[in-house]
Amino acid sequence: MEEIKIFAPATVANLSCGFDVLGCCLDNVGDEMIVSKNDLNEVRITKVTGQDLPLETKENVAGVAAIALLKHQNSQQGFDIEIHKKIKPGSGIGSSAASSAGAVYAINKLLGEPYSANELIAFAMEGEVLASGNAHADNVAPALLGGFSLVRSYDPLEVISLPVPSELRLVILHPRIEIKTRDSRSIIKQEVSLKKAIHQWGNLGAFVSSLYTDNYELLGRSLKDEIVEPVRSILIPYFSEMDSLARSNGALGFGISGSGPSVYAMCRGNENAEKVKEAFQNFYEKKDIGFELHLSGINKKGVKVL
Amino acid sequence: MEEIKIFAPATVANLSCGFDVLGCCLDNVGDEMIVSKNDLNEVRITKVTGQDLPLETKENVAGVAAIALLKHQNSQQGFDIEIHKKIKPGSGIGSSAASSAGAVYAINKLLGEPYSANELIAFAMEGEVLASGNAHADNVAPALLGGFSLVRSYDPLEVISLPVPSELRLVILHPRIEIKTRDSRSIIKQEVSLKKAIHQWGNLGAFVSSLYTDNYELLGRSLKDEIVEPVRSILIPYFSEMDSLARSNGALGFGISGSGPSVYAMCRGNENAEKVKEAFQNFYEKKDIGFELHLSGINKKGVKVL
């Protein structure tokens, strides 16, 4: 195989109760990438459409992730990477993660799959370091593995996959303001109250249980964050209004997607998700901020060949 | 039914990764209690054997828990409670919780079961307030429900039961020094680093996953606590030596039981548990501190009628 075209999905990290350790993969929101071997012994970003992103390999997250993999593999093989961005950078649904995960997935395929999907996570995380200054895995892991990913440990890196209740749907609203992950991280306090931390791990434990038992009500009650969301939500327009709107329209839970500004509503079933989406649309159309709305199931496969 | 004799089991709370939210119930360690109706419209502690505990109803955790239930039920019925203590108070394996849980379980039975086991937790927690100044549920919940209990939320109280991998065994060593839960709580810092809190919720999430998937290795790796154990273990004799001993003998994990001084080793299978128990015994016999050793499976039923 000399060339591969892939779909690199968007992801929702944190999901309220799982700051820095939890994320899930979206079905119908994502970038396309075309990766091909070249004879130049180097990785090149040959084309970017849809967004204005660096073509300099070492300044592009896909390039950095690709180099990390090739270095570990001791490979001199060169690659050309085309990125067709559909996910907006800075939207909070894993734009950089999609590019990083897509690049390492494609190169691994073209090299004959020396690595498992789980092993690719560490390489893709190098792209996250470039994007946000922080080696977080809660976007790249679900982008590569699909479904829900839980980062048990960062050192050593251990990511586990969790089951996906089949009726889960996500409605994502992206208000067109940009919040850099880097900035959004800097406002979080590095010390938290033990009491709130206990609430957080109680909720995350219950969330994991709810995925194994298809307990949608428990899942909804577990989607809480008393630590990070109260601070970050200040940066997000109409956060509390959207929260009320989601819940009054039957959403299981609501919160910030990644570091924002996108917000997510977790819903049970298409019908409920459509209702929440419509409520969001009606609300935001009357405001002065542009927006995108997505309704997506949860993608169990992660990055895939097109 | 006028009288009931019950077994009120010991419990291991916290289990390293689940401070204040996680606990499990032991099989063969526990108190016996005899509870009977009286015609005096009052709750009396008529007998305590095995330990020197208050007979004054309002100073005895079983009495306080019983009164909480009867008050909620608006019942004038009186009860006599006999407690035959086998669990040593202050040992860290839920001595007060066994008495509180046993009392409300027995009275509920004698009243014709107006409450579910889950509803009894709140009443038993009143006994914990008397014992430690803190309304924690991580001992009374598993004592009443059996198996593993996770407290998702304290306000409102919500406890969920988690599955029990069948080969799990616990070895408990109780060094005969007394640490009051109240004192053991007072040394814990009320602010924790966000980084360590993230590790903790990653581990608790993975622990819950391991119970659903019978993944013993993951379970072992998840039994970590960077927040409370590093502080509390200072009060526990030979903590790090016992930790090494447990792991070098094949235990899945090791940590403090509740607020100590008991420690637990989580093992897979009887054979491994026997080996760890023997190693603990050989080690402690050479020391100047008296001790008790227990090897127990996990009790899926909780309090039961004898």
Coordinates of C-alpha atoms in Angstrom, one line a residue, chain A residues 17-21 150-152 158 160 162 188-194 197-206 208-209 212-213 218 221-222 224 227, chain B residues 17-21 150-152 158 160 162 188-194 197-206 208-209 212-213 218 221-222 224 227:
Chain A
C17 CA -16.8 13.9 35.5
G18 CA -13.6 12.7 33.8
F19 CA -11.3 15.7 33.5
D20 CA -8.1 14.7 31.7
V21 CA -8.9 11.0 31.8
L150 CA -10.4 6.1 30.1
V151 CA -6.8 7.0 30.9
R152 CA -6.0 5.1 34.0
E158 CA -2.5 3.0 30.2
I160 CA -8.7 1.3 28.6
L162 CA -15.2 1.2 28.0
I188 CA -7.6 26.1 36.4
K189 CA -6.4 26.1 39.9
Q190 CA -3.7 23.5 40.6
E191 CA -5.1 22.8 44.1
V192 CA -8.6 21.5 44.6
S193 CA -10.7 20.8 47.7
L194 CA -10.6 17.2 48.8
A197 CA -12.4 15.7 44.4
I198 CA -14.2 13.0 46.3
H199 CA -17.5 14.0 44.6
Q200 CA -15.6 13.8 41.3
W201 CA -14.3 10.3 41.7
G202 CA -17.6 9.1 43.0
N203 CA -19.2 10.4 39.8
L204 CA -16.6 9.0 37.5
G205 CA -16.8 5.6 39.2
A206 CA -20.6 5.7 38.8
V208 CA -18.1 3.8 34.3
S209 CA -20.6 1.5 36.0
Y212 CA -21.5 -1.4 31.7
T213 CA -25.1 -1.6 32.8
L218 CA -27.2 6.9 36.4
R221 CA -26.6 11.9 37.2
S222 CA -22.8 11.2 37.0
K224 CA -21.1 16.5 37.0
I227 CA -13.9 21.5 39.8
Chain B
C17 CA -8.4 4.4 45.0
G18 CA -11.9 5.1 46.5
F19 CA -11.4 7.3 49.5
D20 CA -14.8 8.0 51.1
V21 CA -16.7 6.4 48.3
L150 CA -19.7 2.9 45.5
V151 CA -21.1 6.1 46.9
R152 CA -21.8 8.3 43.8
E158 CA -26.9 7.5 46.2
I160 CA -24.6 1.7 43.8
L162 CA -20.7 -3.2 41.8
I188 CA -5.6 14.7 56.0
K189 CA -5.2 17.9 54.1
Q190 CA -8.4 19.5 52.9
E191 CA -6.7 20.7 49.7
V192 CA -5.2 18.3 47.2
S193 CA -3.2 18.7 44.1
L194 CA -5.3 18.6 40.9
A197 CA -6.8 14.0 42.1
I198 CA -6.8 13.2 38.4
H199 CA -4.7 10.1 39.0
Q200 CA -7.1 9.1 41.7
W201 CA -10.2 9.3 39.5
G202 CA -8.4 7.6 36.6
N203 CA -7.6 4.7 39.0
L204 CA -11.1 4.5 40.5
G205 CA -12.7 4.5 37.0
A206 CA -10.4 1.7 36.0
V208 CA -14.8 -0.1 38.5
S209 CA -14.2 -1.3 34.9
Y212 CA -17.2 -5.7 35.4
T213 CA -14.6 -7.4 33.3
L218 CA -6.1 -4.0 36.0
R221 CA -2.9 -1.7 39.1
S222 CA -5.9 0.5 40.0
K224 CA -3.4 3.2 44.2
I227 CA -3.6 11.5 48.4

